[in-house]
Amino acid sequence: MERRRTSGAGRTSGAFLPWLSIASALVLVLLYVAPAASAAGASPSRPSMGTASWPTAGSSWSNGVVLCVFAPTSPLVSVSASDLANSGMTVGIASVEEISASGAVIGTTPSAGIGWTVTNRSSALWYDESYAATLRVAPSSTASSSLGTVDLTLDFVLPVSYVEGVTENLSAVTMQLGVTGWPWQASADHLVVNLALSHAFAGTEHFTPPNSTGALVASVSNQSGRALEYFAPESEGIVQGTTGPATSATVAPNWSVSPSAVSVALAVASSVAEFQSFNYTAHVGVFLPATIAGIPLSDYAAVGAVAALIVVGVGLTVRRARQRPSDLVYAEEEDA
């Protein structure tokens, strides 16, 4: 009986399947380990800063993406990426002013000597450091006379972690400002809130001018040229008069930017004259590297490189196997 000659393809395809299974399993393990390693690298702890230190001795927290450090006695926060050392943008309130129609300062809050009450209002979903104070309003920053008082609150809010149904950005701190009971001097005047931005570590970063829309200022690393943090004010706030419902008010930023410091005057334009309260939101955030499904591209690149080596190794093994004659070939030669 003539025996059919069989090539080695049938044998090697069967041998190839275990190797393919092993390669697939290794790739899956690497894809699992990569995000786990990334998450471990962004654990909620203060990064190593060598001999450098934060400029304030307040409390701090991190959600694994953003690190916040707070001043103990004034509404000031330093924000940086949790996994970056010697970086950070510091933001705080400088003053609130009443400006006349001609542009003159009619009343202002002091910039120092304020007794702020600091309260940790954090919950299972949000980190929340809250500052509150009753401030004297004077005709000028140096005047000893008083035009009355105003209540100010400033909350720095950060999501604790991802929660299904919550759309807040994990990489940004929300600043919530409240101004209540301003002692108005004239109904035609408007309020201006002055904020000050600086670097947590002098000489490591520089500020860039506002973007084309004028709604964002970035801080850039001097060493790498990468944008690290940003400040983004909202274009509207909410005002409440003595009567009627709350209504929106346009807020226009007026920037003064240098490489080492930024001041921004937020002018409140409202149709409600002498409103009783004003609530406003801005954001201080960190720029994240490009990601896919939350995993940095660098992790994918590393996994891809290892997977490619595995595939090449499997391919070489299969090629050698195909180049060897099968047992049936030897058997047929012996029969012959």
Coordinates of C-alpha atoms in Angstrom, one line a residue:
M1 CA 0.0 0.0 0.0
E2 CA 1.4 3.4 -1.0
R3 CA 1.9 5.7 1.9
R4 CA 0.9 9.3 1.3
R5 CA 3.8 11.7 1.7
T6 CA 3.0 14.3 4.4
S7 CA 4.8 17.6 4.8
G8 CA 5.8 19.0 8.2
A9 CA 3.0 21.6 8.2
G10 CA 0.5 19.5 10.0
R11 CA 2.9 18.8 12.8
T12 CA 4.3 22.3 13.2
S13 CA 0.9 23.9 13.2
G14 CA 0.0 21.8 16.2
A15 CA 3.3 22.7 17.9
F16 CA 2.7 26.3 17.1
L17 CA -0.6 26.5 19.1
P18 CA 1.0 26.2 22.6
W19 CA 3.6 28.8 21.7
L20 CA 0.8 31.1 20.5
S21 CA -1.1 30.5 23.7
I22 CA 1.9 31.3 25.8
A23 CA 2.6 34.5 23.8
S24 CA -1.0 35.6 24.1
A25 CA -0.9 35.0 27.9
L26 CA 2.3 37.0 28.3
V27 CA 0.9 39.9 26.4
L28 CA -2.3 39.9 28.5
V29 CA -0.2 39.8 31.7
L30 CA 1.9 42.7 30.5
L31 CA -1.2 44.7 29.6
Y32 CA -2.5 44.1 33.1
V33 CA 0.9 44.8 34.8
A34 CA 1.5 48.1 32.9
P35 CA -1.6 50.0 34.2
A36 CA -1.0 48.5 37.7
A37 CA 2.6 49.8 37.7
S38 CA 1.4 53.1 36.4
A39 CA -1.2 53.4 39.2
A40 CA 1.5 52.3 41.7
G41 CA 3.7 55.1 40.5
A42 CA 0.9 57.6 41.1
S43 CA 0.1 56.4 44.6
P44 CA -1.5 59.0 47.0
S45 CA 1.7 60.2 48.6
R46 CA 4.0 63.2 48.5
P47 CA 6.7 62.8 45.8
S48 CA 10.3 62.7 46.7
M49 CA 11.7 66.3 46.5
G50 CA 15.3 65.9 47.7
T51 CA 16.3 68.9 49.6
A52 CA 13.5 71.1 48.3
S53 CA 10.4 71.7 50.2
W54 CA 6.9 73.2 49.6
P55 CA 6.7 76.8 50.6
T56 CA 3.9 76.3 53.1
A57 CA 3.4 73.9 56.0
G58 CA -0.3 73.3 55.6
S59 CA -2.1 70.0 55.1
S60 CA -1.9 68.1 51.8
W61 CA -3.7 65.3 49.9
S62 CA -3.6 63.5 46.6
N63 CA -6.0 61.4 44.6
G64 CA -3.1 59.7 42.8
V65 CA -3.2 62.2 39.9
V66 CA -3.1 65.6 41.6
L67 CA -1.2 66.6 44.7
C68 CA -2.5 69.6 46.7
V69 CA -0.6 71.4 49.5
F70 CA -2.5 74.1 51.5
A71 CA -1.3 77.1 53.4
P72 CA -2.3 76.8 57.1
T73 CA -3.6 80.3 57.6
S74 CA -4.6 81.8 54.2
P75 CA -6.5 80.6 51.1
L76 CA -3.5 79.3 49.1
V77 CA -3.0 76.0 47.3
S78 CA -0.1 74.5 45.5
V79 CA -1.1 72.1 42.8
S80 CA 1.2 69.6 40.9
A81 CA 1.1 66.2 39.3
S82 CA 1.4 63.5 42.0
D83 CA 4.3 61.8 40.3
L84 CA 6.4 64.9 39.6
A85 CA 8.9 66.3 42.0
N86 CA 9.9 70.0 42.3
S87 CA 6.9 71.3 40.4
G88 CA 3.7 73.0 41.1
M89 CA 1.5 76.1 40.6
T90 CA 0.4 78.2 43.6
V91 CA -2.9 80.1 43.5
G92 CA -4.5 82.3 46.0
I93 CA -6.8 85.3 46.4
A94 CA -5.1 88.7 46.7
S95 CA -8.1 91.1 47.2
V96 CA -11.6 92.1 46.2
E97 CA -12.2 95.6 44.9
E98 CA -15.2 97.8 44.1
I99 CA -14.4 99.8 41.0
S100 CA -16.3 102.9 39.9
A101 CA -17.5 103.6 36.4
S102 CA -14.4 105.8 35.8
G103 CA -12.1 102.9 36.9
A104 CA -11.2 104.2 40.3
V105 CA -10.9 101.9 43.3
I106 CA -13.7 102.8 45.7
G107 CA -13.3 100.0 48.2
T108 CA -10.9 97.1 48.8
T109 CA -10.1 94.3 51.2
P110 CA -6.8 94.1 52.9
S111 CA -4.2 91.7 51.5
A112 CA -2.7 90.7 54.8
G113 CA -3.5 90.3 58.5
I114 CA -6.8 88.4 57.9
G115 CA -7.9 85.7 60.3
W116 CA -9.1 82.9 58.1
T117 CA -10.9 79.9 59.4
V118 CA -9.8 76.7 57.8
T119 CA -12.1 73.7 57.7
N120 CA -11.6 70.2 56.2
R121 CA -15.0 69.4 54.6
S122 CA -13.8 66.3 52.8
S123 CA -16.2 63.3 52.2
A124 CA -15.9 59.9 50.7
L125 CA -16.2 61.5 47.2
W126 CA -14.4 64.8 47.5
Y127 CA -11.4 66.4 49.2
D128 CA -12.5 69.9 50.2
E129 CA -10.3 72.4 52.1
S130 CA -12.5 75.4 53.0
Y131 CA -11.3 78.9 54.0
A132 CA -13.7 81.5 55.4
A133 CA -13.2 85.0 56.8
T134 CA -15.0 88.3 57.5
L135 CA -12.9 91.1 55.9
R136 CA -12.9 94.8 56.5
V137 CA -13.5 96.9 53.4
A138 CA -11.6 100.2 53.3
P139 CA -11.2 103.0 50.7
S140 CA -7.7 101.9 50.0
S141 CA -5.3 99.1 51.0
T142 CA -3.5 101.4 53.5
A143 CA -6.6 103.2 54.9
S144 CA -7.5 102.6 58.5
S145 CA -11.1 103.6 58.1
S146 CA -13.8 101.1 57.2
L147 CA -16.6 101.1 54.7
G148 CA -18.1 97.9 56.2
T149 CA -17.3 94.2 56.0
V150 CA -17.7 91.3 53.6
D151 CA -17.8 87.6 54.1
L152 CA -15.5 85.6 51.8
T153 CA -15.3 81.8 51.4
L154 CA -12.9 79.9 49.2
D155 CA -13.1 76.1 48.8
F156 CA -10.5 73.9 47.0
V157 CA -12.3 70.7 45.9
L158 CA -10.7 67.6 44.3
P159 CA -12.4 64.3 43.4
V160 CA -11.1 61.5 45.6
S161 CA -11.2 59.0 42.8
Y162 CA -13.2 57.9 39.8
V163 CA -16.9 57.4 40.7
E164 CA -19.4 56.1 38.1
G165 CA -21.8 58.9 37.2
V166 CA -19.5 61.7 38.5
T167 CA -18.1 63.8 35.6
E168 CA -15.6 65.8 37.5
N169 CA -12.0 65.9 36.2
L170 CA -9.6 63.9 38.4
S171 CA -6.7 66.1 37.2
A172 CA -8.1 69.5 38.3
V173 CA -8.8 71.3 41.5
T174 CA -12.0 73.3 41.5
M175 CA -11.8 76.7 43.2
Q176 CA -15.2 77.8 44.6
L177 CA -15.3 81.4 45.6
G178 CA -18.2 83.1 47.5
V179 CA -18.5 86.8 48.2
T180 CA -21.5 87.8 50.5
G181 CA -22.6 91.2 51.9
W182 CA -20.3 93.6 50.0
P183 CA -20.9 97.2 51.3
W184 CA -21.6 98.9 48.0
Q185 CA -20.8 102.6 47.7
A186 CA -22.6 103.2 44.4
S187 CA -25.0 101.2 42.2
A188 CA -23.0 101.8 39.0
D189 CA -19.9 100.2 40.5
H190 CA -18.7 96.7 39.8
L191 CA -16.6 94.1 41.7
V192 CA -13.1 92.8 40.7
V193 CA -11.6 89.7 42.3
N194 CA -7.8 89.7 42.1
L195 CA -6.0 86.4 42.1
A196 CA -2.2 85.8 42.3
L197 CA -0.3 82.8 40.7
S198 CA 3.3 81.8 41.3
H199 CA 5.5 78.7 41.3
A200 CA 5.8 76.4 44.2
F201 CA 9.5 76.0 43.3
A202 CA 11.1 79.2 41.9
G203 CA 13.3 78.8 38.8
T204 CA 11.9 75.4 37.8
E205 CA 9.0 76.6 35.6
H206 CA 7.8 79.7 33.7
F207 CA 4.4 81.1 32.8
T208 CA 3.2 81.5 29.3
P209 CA 0.7 84.1 28.1
P210 CA -3.0 83.3 27.8
N211 CA -4.1 81.1 25.0
S212 CA -6.0 82.4 22.0
T213 CA -9.3 82.5 23.9
G214 CA -7.7 84.3 26.8
A215 CA -9.1 81.7 29.2
L216 CA -6.1 79.7 30.2
V217 CA -2.5 80.3 31.5
A218 CA 0.0 77.5 31.6
S219 CA 3.1 76.8 33.6
V220 CA 5.9 75.2 31.6
S221 CA 9.0 73.2 32.8
N222 CA 12.2 75.1 32.2
Q223 CA 14.1 71.8 31.7
S224 CA 11.8 69.8 29.4
G225 CA 9.6 72.5 27.9
R226 CA 6.5 70.5 28.8
A227 CA 3.4 72.3 30.0
L228 CA 2.8 71.0 33.6
E229 CA 0.0 73.0 35.2
Y230 CA -2.7 75.5 34.2
F231 CA -5.2 78.0 35.6
A232 CA -8.5 78.3 33.8
P233 CA -11.1 80.9 35.0
E234 CA -14.8 80.5 34.1
S235 CA -16.4 83.2 32.0
E236 CA -19.5 83.4 34.2
G237 CA -20.5 83.5 37.8
I238 CA -23.8 83.6 39.7
V239 CA -25.2 86.7 41.5
Q240 CA -28.1 87.0 43.9
G241 CA -29.9 90.3 44.5
T242 CA -32.1 91.2 47.5
T243 CA -35.1 90.0 45.5
G244 CA -35.7 87.7 42.6
P245 CA -33.9 84.6 41.4
A246 CA -30.2 84.1 41.1
T247 CA -28.8 85.1 37.7
S248 CA -25.6 84.7 35.7
A249 CA -23.0 87.4 35.5
T250 CA -20.2 87.8 32.9
V251 CA -16.7 87.5 34.4
A252 CA -13.9 88.9 32.2
P253 CA -10.2 88.1 33.1
N254 CA -7.6 90.9 32.8
W255 CA -4.2 89.2 32.8
S256 CA -0.7 90.4 33.8
V257 CA 1.8 87.7 33.0
S258 CA 5.5 87.5 33.6
P259 CA 7.7 84.3 33.5
S260 CA 7.7 84.1 37.3
A261 CA 4.3 85.4 38.4
V262 CA 0.7 86.1 37.1
S263 CA -2.0 88.3 38.4
V264 CA -5.5 88.1 37.0
A265 CA -8.3 90.6 37.7
L266 CA -11.7 89.0 37.3
A267 CA -14.2 91.8 36.5
V268 CA -17.8 91.0 37.3
A269 CA -20.3 92.6 35.0
S270 CA -23.9 92.1 36.3
S271 CA -27.2 93.5 35.4
V272 CA -28.1 93.2 39.1
A273 CA -27.0 96.4 40.8
E274 CA -25.5 96.0 44.3
F275 CA -26.0 92.3 44.4
Q276 CA -25.9 90.5 47.8
S277 CA -23.8 87.5 46.9
F278 CA -21.5 86.3 44.1
N279 CA -20.4 82.7 43.5
Y280 CA -17.7 81.8 41.1
T281 CA -15.7 78.8 39.9
A282 CA -12.2 78.4 38.4
H283 CA -9.9 75.4 37.9
V284 CA -6.2 74.7 38.7
G285 CA -5.2 71.5 36.9
V286 CA -2.3 69.4 35.6
F287 CA -1.6 68.4 32.0
L288 CA -1.6 64.7 31.7
P289 CA 0.5 62.7 29.1
A290 CA -1.4 61.2 26.2
T291 CA -3.3 58.1 27.3
I292 CA -5.4 55.3 25.8
A293 CA -8.3 54.3 28.1
G294 CA -6.5 56.0 31.0
I295 CA -3.2 54.1 30.3
P296 CA -0.2 56.3 29.3
L297 CA 1.1 55.7 25.8
S298 CA 4.5 54.9 27.2
D299 CA 3.1 51.9 28.9
Y300 CA 1.5 50.7 25.7
A301 CA 4.8 51.2 23.9
A302 CA 6.7 49.1 26.5
V303 CA 4.1 46.4 26.3
G304 CA 4.2 46.5 22.5
A305 CA 7.9 46.2 22.4
V306 CA 7.9 43.1 24.6
A307 CA 5.0 41.6 22.7
A308 CA 6.9 42.1 19.5
L309 CA 10.0 40.3 20.9
I310 CA 7.7 37.4 21.9
V311 CA 6.2 37.2 18.5
V312 CA 9.6 37.3 16.8
G313 CA 10.8 34.5 19.1
V314 CA 7.7 32.4 18.4
G315 CA 8.2 33.0 14.6
L316 CA 11.8 31.9 14.7
T317 CA 10.8 28.7 16.6
V318 CA 8.1 27.9 14.1
R319 CA 10.4 28.5 11.2
R320 CA 13.0 26.1 12.5
A321 CA 10.3 23.5 13.1
R322 CA 9.1 23.9 9.5
Q323 CA 12.6 23.4 8.2
R324 CA 12.9 20.0 9.9
P325 CA 11.4 17.0 8.0
S326 CA 8.6 15.2 9.7
D327 CA 8.8 11.7 11.1
L328 CA 6.7 10.5 8.2
V329 CA 9.4 11.6 5.8
Y330 CA 12.0 9.5 7.5
A331 CA 9.5 6.6 7.7
E332 CA 8.8 6.8 3.9
E333 CA 12.6 7.0 3.2
E334 CA 13.1 3.9 5.2
D335 CA 10.3 2.1 3.5
A336 CA 11.8 3.0 0.2

